[in-house]
């Protein structure tokens, strides 16, 4: 169960960093430089707005399942997700506006207001919860950061930064170690540890591509350290930053019309 | 009139198919659906009747949007019924072939002693969008429900909780105008015409405030009743909290008033276990004499959402793994003692991304008008979505 939660949380961080904007407030920090690096790394994965298409594959020893979706986001307040695969779920839409979240199911033409407790429910049967998709702790705000060493990773010079959660932060991890490239602030690897400093998940980021206005990893692989044959991968098949998106894009009307 | 509406519907369908085929090469076309195979077995204790049936069910959804203002939609279901229900019910083909809408879009293609082939078009509409304004004409589903089981606000197409194999529900024939007054508020009016040329007209205003979706409705249903109602969806301490109220006042008899209200909630635990509860009060069902059969096969109106004045539902759903989910629902009918109850366990298993197998059981037990009733229905469904 812990591993399950951990896996979810790593996905949460990933999603936060990639799809949704993470709230960054100026705040006293442990290590300004390290914090700044994480802030930049985080910034790389967001923009004022983002429009993307993703594919998620859940792999287990005996089966795997694929989920594809389109996603639009603006700031930390607005987001819209449209599921494109599998056929059974195609057309489902999730809309988040500030604290409100809705789910629209086109086959029954019904809109459901998602209550906070349902946010913990698995999203579309995946390892993600609804909460993972829209809320998310901040790897900038909820942790203190220290550069512990510098080393080469996949041919890039990297800072290796340790993240320890703030005492009052509601997070699952006891510690996260991040490898961030000195050039371009790209995160290449994250290691997630539980409260007993036991390594739970390893996340590798690869397929570095120029996505238009920036160079960034577009493929993420999360492997639980103790579960053989299990992994979850996510890949941006499309991503575009800072495209103009009106607030009205994130409306009930558009939720029912988006395709 | 019936002939006329039938003729009209065929013209619409023809134009639609022609456009669809002609333009599908250009791609603003959507195509989806499913195919399912479902054997079932039902048993009734008192009569000793057992029925073995099989249903092959195919649904096709087509949509064509030549631009972002216009959208044509046609959806239909093809069903092949075979078994003892068909052979023991002489009127079965008429029940299935009878379309309650203004247009007759239910076609029996073939029938024999123990089989029936039917196609029913349940969506056939044209939608036009101009900014915040939307108009949809034709056969469509207007879903005003907020609660999960009993929907007193869903006045155009009441939902039968037990008809699990038809979540889309029939469409209604008419016109729907929607005006979106804000990011999460809208005003809507609907005109419906049914098979007997009876009109229903109603308006809805929906808005969001302090974490709640709230709707108010007013209108007239089937030229029989005036309706005033409302519904809400929100949360209390994280648990979903929703409800619907409808007050019906008879057009002809001022003393014949009905209050129907449902209130419910759900809570999802961190392990994804979801518990749901709902209560229905229906003042007109004090002396209702319909039994379970009416509950299962009836429900064309919000007036007969249940069989007793007070009804309760509790359910739990738990995804054991991303592939396997279990759920069970319990309903109690009556107050203070549940004279009757329903239990419905469901198992869903994902064989592949697009293939699911489900086991569905429905057990009804109780005492209706001092008559004991016990019946059980079981279904196995293999469903491929495309």
Short mmCIF file of C-alpha atoms in Angstrom, two decimals, chain B residues 55-336:
data_model
loop_
_atom_site.label_atom_id
_atom_site.label_comp_id
_atom_site.label_asym_id
_atom_site.label_seq_id
_atom_site.Cartn_x
_atom_site.Cartn_y
_atom_site.Cartn_z
CA UNK B 55 -28.71 -10.40 -26.05
CA UNK B 56 -26.24 -9.23 -28.66
CA UNK B 57 -26.03 -5.48 -28.39
CA UNK B 58 -24.19 -3.16 -30.72
CA UNK B 59 -24.06 0.61 -30.42
CA UNK B 60 -22.79 3.01 -33.07
CA UNK B 61 -22.09 6.66 -32.35
CA UNK B 62 -21.55 8.96 -35.30
CA UNK B 63 -20.89 12.65 -35.22
CA UNK B 64 -19.96 15.08 -37.90
CA UNK B 65 -18.74 18.60 -37.24
CA UNK B 66 -18.05 20.43 -40.51
CA UNK B 67 -16.95 23.48 -38.51
CA UNK B 68 -16.88 24.52 -34.88
CA UNK B 69 -20.41 25.90 -35.03
CA UNK B 70 -22.26 22.93 -36.43
CA UNK B 71 -22.51 19.36 -35.23
CA UNK B 72 -24.66 16.51 -36.45
CA UNK B 73 -25.11 13.48 -34.34
CA UNK B 74 -26.59 10.07 -34.97
CA UNK B 75 -26.40 7.19 -32.54
CA UNK B 76 -28.21 3.91 -32.71
CA UNK B 77 -28.32 0.49 -31.13
CA UNK B 78 -28.76 -2.82 -32.86
CA UNK B 79 -29.97 -5.66 -30.70
CA UNK B 80 -30.55 -9.32 -31.32
CA UNK B 81 -32.76 -10.82 -28.63
CA UNK B 82 -33.00 -14.54 -28.37
CA UNK B 83 -34.50 -16.77 -25.74
CA UNK B 84 -37.40 -17.63 -23.53
CA UNK B 85 -38.49 -14.07 -22.78
CA UNK B 86 -39.13 -13.52 -26.47
CA UNK B 87 -40.82 -16.89 -26.96
CA UNK B 88 -43.01 -16.54 -23.87
CA UNK B 89 -44.02 -12.91 -24.43
CA UNK B 90 -46.15 -12.58 -27.57
CA UNK B 91 -46.12 -8.80 -27.36
CA UNK B 92 -42.37 -8.56 -26.88
CA UNK B 93 -41.66 -7.34 -30.39
CA UNK B 94 -44.25 -4.63 -29.98
CA UNK B 95 -42.78 -3.54 -26.65
CA UNK B 96 -39.30 -3.31 -28.14
CA UNK B 97 -40.48 -1.88 -31.44
CA UNK B 98 -42.56 0.80 -29.77
CA UNK B 99 -40.82 4.16 -29.80
CA UNK B 100 -42.09 6.54 -27.09
CA UNK B 101 -40.73 9.53 -29.00
CA UNK B 102 -42.46 11.73 -31.54
CA UNK B 103 -40.42 10.20 -34.34
CA UNK B 104 -40.73 6.46 -34.73
CA UNK B 105 -37.10 5.38 -34.92
CA UNK B 106 -37.40 1.84 -33.61
CA UNK B 107 -37.32 -0.78 -36.31
CA UNK B 108 -37.84 -4.51 -35.95
CA UNK B 109 -35.87 -6.09 -38.77
CA UNK B 110 -36.68 -9.65 -38.09
CA UNK B 111 -38.56 -11.78 -35.64
CA UNK B 112 -39.38 -15.37 -35.05
CA UNK B 113 -40.74 -17.54 -32.30
CA UNK B 114 -37.79 -16.94 -30.04
CA UNK B 115 -35.76 -14.17 -31.59
CA UNK B 116 -36.06 -10.51 -32.43
CA UNK B 117 -33.76 -8.14 -34.27
CA UNK B 118 -34.22 -4.44 -33.59
CA UNK B 119 -32.51 -1.19 -34.46
CA UNK B 120 -33.34 1.95 -32.52
CA UNK B 121 -31.95 5.38 -33.27
CA UNK B 122 -31.77 7.18 -29.94
CA UNK B 123 -29.82 10.27 -31.01
CA UNK B 124 -30.43 12.16 -34.22
CA UNK B 125 -29.78 15.82 -33.87
CA UNK B 126 -28.30 18.96 -35.26
CA UNK B 127 -26.52 21.41 -33.00
CA UNK B 128 -25.61 24.98 -33.77
CA UNK B 129 -23.33 27.05 -31.60
CA UNK B 130 -23.01 30.83 -31.78
CA UNK B 131 -20.77 32.08 -29.01
CA UNK B 132 -22.48 31.48 -25.68
CA UNK B 133 -25.63 30.37 -27.39
CA UNK B 134 -26.39 26.78 -28.41
CA UNK B 135 -29.40 25.25 -30.05
CA UNK B 136 -29.96 21.54 -30.58
CA UNK B 137 -32.84 20.17 -32.62
CA UNK B 138 -33.91 16.56 -32.98
CA UNK B 139 -33.65 13.45 -30.86
CA UNK B 140 -31.33 14.07 -27.95
CA UNK B 141 -30.68 13.29 -24.32
CA UNK B 142 -31.30 16.10 -21.90
CA UNK B 143 -29.87 15.04 -18.57
CA UNK B 144 -30.71 17.35 -15.68
CA UNK B 145 -29.85 14.89 -12.95
CA UNK B 146 -27.59 15.68 -10.00
CA UNK B 147 -28.03 12.57 -7.85
CA UNK B 148 -26.81 9.08 -8.67
CA UNK B 149 -29.80 6.74 -8.35
CA UNK B 150 -33.17 8.50 -8.37
CA UNK B 151 -33.45 11.68 -10.39
CA UNK B 152 -36.62 13.73 -9.82
CA UNK B 153 -35.08 16.59 -11.89
CA UNK B 154 -34.42 14.38 -14.89
CA UNK B 155 -37.86 15.10 -16.30
CA UNK B 156 -37.20 14.39 -19.98
CA UNK B 157 -35.66 10.95 -19.77
CA UNK B 158 -35.99 9.28 -16.40
CA UNK B 159 -33.18 6.93 -15.64
CA UNK B 160 -33.78 3.37 -14.58
CA UNK B 161 -31.07 2.37 -12.18
CA UNK B 162 -31.63 -1.30 -13.03
CA UNK B 163 -31.19 -0.98 -16.76
CA UNK B 164 -27.41 -1.22 -16.46
CA UNK B 165 -26.95 -2.20 -20.11
CA UNK B 166 -28.31 1.08 -21.43
CA UNK B 167 -26.57 3.94 -19.67
CA UNK B 168 -27.11 6.25 -22.64
CA UNK B 169 -30.89 6.13 -22.15
CA UNK B 170 -33.43 6.94 -24.87
CA UNK B 171 -33.40 10.39 -26.35
CA UNK B 172 -36.34 12.78 -26.43
CA UNK B 173 -37.58 14.57 -29.52
CA UNK B 174 -37.54 18.30 -29.35
CA UNK B 175 -35.57 21.50 -29.19
CA UNK B 176 -33.03 22.57 -26.60
CA UNK B 177 -31.75 26.12 -26.25
CA UNK B 178 -28.79 26.79 -24.02
CA UNK B 179 -27.29 30.13 -23.11
CA UNK B 180 -24.10 30.08 -21.10
CA UNK B 181 -24.20 33.09 -18.84
CA UNK B 182 -20.75 32.51 -17.37
CA UNK B 183 -17.92 30.02 -17.03
CA UNK B 184 -20.08 27.76 -14.89
CA UNK B 185 -23.59 29.10 -15.23
CA UNK B 186 -26.21 28.55 -17.86
CA UNK B 187 -29.80 29.11 -18.76
CA UNK B 188 -31.62 26.46 -20.69
CA UNK B 189 -35.07 25.84 -22.15
CA UNK B 190 -36.34 22.60 -23.59
CA UNK B 191 -39.39 21.67 -25.62
CA UNK B 192 -40.24 17.99 -25.92
CA UNK B 193 -42.92 16.24 -27.98
CA UNK B 194 -43.80 12.64 -27.28
CA UNK B 195 -45.53 9.89 -29.25
CA UNK B 196 -48.98 11.20 -28.29
CA UNK B 197 -48.03 14.74 -29.33
CA UNK B 198 -47.99 15.79 -25.69
CA UNK B 199 -45.69 18.70 -25.00
CA UNK B 200 -43.29 19.18 -22.14
CA UNK B 201 -41.62 22.54 -21.71
CA UNK B 202 -39.21 23.50 -19.00
CA UNK B 203 -36.46 25.95 -18.19
CA UNK B 204 -33.39 25.49 -16.07
CA UNK B 205 -30.93 27.90 -14.53
CA UNK B 206 -27.70 26.43 -13.20
CA UNK B 207 -24.89 28.20 -11.44
CA UNK B 208 -21.94 27.56 -9.16
CA UNK B 209 -21.43 29.25 -5.83
CA UNK B 210 -19.23 28.43 -2.83
CA UNK B 211 -18.31 25.03 -4.17
CA UNK B 212 -21.90 24.09 -4.99
CA UNK B 213 -23.57 23.58 -8.35
CA UNK B 214 -27.16 24.71 -7.96
CA UNK B 215 -30.02 24.42 -10.43
CA UNK B 216 -33.59 25.64 -10.49
CA UNK B 217 -36.22 24.27 -12.84
CA UNK B 218 -39.76 25.21 -13.77
CA UNK B 219 -42.11 24.04 -16.47
CA UNK B 220 -44.85 21.70 -17.50
CA UNK B 221 -44.54 17.95 -18.02
CA UNK B 222 -46.63 16.10 -20.63
CA UNK B 223 -49.28 18.82 -20.39
CA UNK B 224 -50.33 17.00 -17.21
CA UNK B 225 -48.36 18.64 -14.44
CA UNK B 226 -46.69 21.90 -13.64
CA UNK B 227 -43.27 21.35 -12.17
CA UNK B 228 -41.12 23.45 -9.89
CA UNK B 229 -37.87 22.07 -8.65
CA UNK B 230 -34.21 22.37 -7.95
CA UNK B 231 -31.07 20.43 -7.34
CA UNK B 232 -27.60 20.80 -5.93
CA UNK B 233 -24.16 19.16 -5.92
CA UNK B 234 -21.49 20.05 -3.42
CA UNK B 235 -19.67 18.60 -0.48
CA UNK B 236 -19.69 18.41 3.30
CA UNK B 237 -16.25 17.82 4.82
CA UNK B 238 -15.01 16.29 1.59
CA UNK B 239 -17.97 13.94 1.10
CA UNK B 240 -20.10 14.51 -1.96
CA UNK B 241 -23.55 15.88 -1.05
CA UNK B 242 -26.28 16.24 -3.63
CA UNK B 243 -30.01 16.28 -4.04
CA UNK B 244 -32.99 17.01 -6.23
CA UNK B 245 -36.48 18.23 -5.42
CA UNK B 246 -39.45 18.28 -7.78
CA UNK B 247 -42.91 19.48 -6.93
CA UNK B 248 -45.62 18.51 -9.37
CA UNK B 249 -49.02 20.13 -9.49
CA UNK B 250 -51.66 18.59 -11.70
CA UNK B 251 -52.99 20.84 -14.47
CA UNK B 252 -56.51 19.41 -14.22
CA UNK B 253 -56.85 18.64 -10.52
CA UNK B 254 -55.40 21.29 -8.22
CA UNK B 255 -55.43 18.93 -5.24
CA UNK B 256 -53.34 16.33 -6.95
CA UNK B 257 -49.87 17.48 -5.90
CA UNK B 258 -46.78 15.37 -5.69
CA UNK B 259 -43.47 15.96 -3.93
CA UNK B 260 -40.51 13.90 -5.10
CA UNK B 261 -37.10 14.44 -3.57
CA UNK B 262 -33.84 12.55 -3.42
CA UNK B 263 -30.85 13.34 -1.24
CA UNK B 264 -27.55 11.51 -1.30
CA UNK B 265 -23.87 11.54 -0.64
CA UNK B 266 -20.70 9.65 -1.26
CA UNK B 267 -17.31 9.33 0.33
CA UNK B 268 -14.17 7.97 -1.23
CA UNK B 269 -11.48 6.57 1.03
CA UNK B 270 -7.79 6.79 0.27
CA UNK B 271 -7.76 3.17 -0.91
CA UNK B 272 -10.39 4.20 -3.53
CA UNK B 273 -13.25 2.46 -1.74
CA UNK B 274 -16.32 4.55 -2.44
CA UNK B 275 -19.43 4.42 -0.28
CA UNK B 276 -22.66 5.95 -1.52
CA UNK B 277 -26.00 6.51 0.14
CA UNK B 278 -29.22 7.94 -1.22
CA UNK B 279 -32.77 8.45 -0.01
CA UNK B 280 -35.91 9.00 -2.09
CA UNK B 281 -39.22 10.37 -0.95
CA UNK B 282 -42.10 10.17 -3.40
CA UNK B 283 -45.43 11.28 -1.95
CA UNK B 284 -47.52 9.71 -4.71
CA UNK B 285 -46.28 6.20 -4.00
CA UNK B 286 -48.10 5.86 -0.64
CA UNK B 287 -50.63 3.49 -2.10
CA UNK B 288 -48.71 2.40 -5.13
CA UNK B 289 -49.42 -1.13 -6.19
CA UNK B 290 -46.69 -1.72 -8.71
CA UNK B 291 -44.34 -4.53 -7.79
CA UNK B 292 -40.75 -5.14 -8.74
CA UNK B 293 -41.73 -5.81 -12.32
CA UNK B 294 -42.94 -2.21 -12.59
CA UNK B 295 -39.70 -1.06 -11.05
CA UNK B 296 -37.52 -3.02 -13.46
CA UNK B 297 -39.46 -2.55 -16.65
CA UNK B 298 -41.41 0.64 -15.98
CA UNK B 299 -39.95 4.01 -14.98
CA UNK B 300 -40.95 6.11 -17.91
CA UNK B 301 -41.78 8.92 -15.53
CA UNK B 302 -40.32 10.61 -12.48
CA UNK B 303 -43.59 9.70 -10.76
CA UNK B 304 -42.61 6.05 -10.63
CA UNK B 305 -38.95 6.14 -9.67
CA UNK B 306 -39.62 3.60 -6.93
CA UNK B 307 -42.35 1.35 -5.55
CA UNK B 308 -42.76 2.86 -2.10
CA UNK B 309 -43.04 6.29 -0.53
CA UNK B 310 -39.63 5.92 1.13
CA UNK B 311 -36.66 4.24 -0.53
CA UNK B 312 -33.05 3.92 0.55
CA UNK B 313 -29.88 2.90 -1.21
CA UNK B 314 -26.44 2.06 0.10
CA UNK B 315 -23.59 0.97 -2.11
CA UNK B 316 -19.90 0.30 -2.02
CA UNK B 317 -17.50 0.17 -4.93
CA UNK B 318 -13.91 -0.94 -4.70
CA UNK B 319 -11.26 -1.21 -7.41
CA UNK B 320 -9.27 -4.25 -6.32
CA UNK B 321 -6.73 -3.52 -9.04
CA UNK B 322 -6.67 -1.38 -12.17
CA UNK B 323 -8.20 -4.42 -13.88
CA UNK B 324 -10.76 -5.63 -11.37
CA UNK B 325 -13.50 -3.72 -9.62
CA UNK B 326 -16.27 -4.90 -7.34
CA UNK B 327 -19.40 -3.15 -6.27
CA UNK B 328 -22.55 -3.97 -4.40
CA UNK B 329 -25.72 -1.95 -3.98
CA UNK B 330 -28.48 -2.46 -1.46
CA UNK B 331 -31.88 -0.85 -1.66
CA UNK B 332 -34.59 -0.86 0.97
CA UNK B 333 -38.17 -0.06 0.14
CA UNK B 334 -40.62 1.08 2.82
CA UNK B 335 -40.54 2.76 6.20
CA UNK B 336 -39.98 2.16 9.07
#
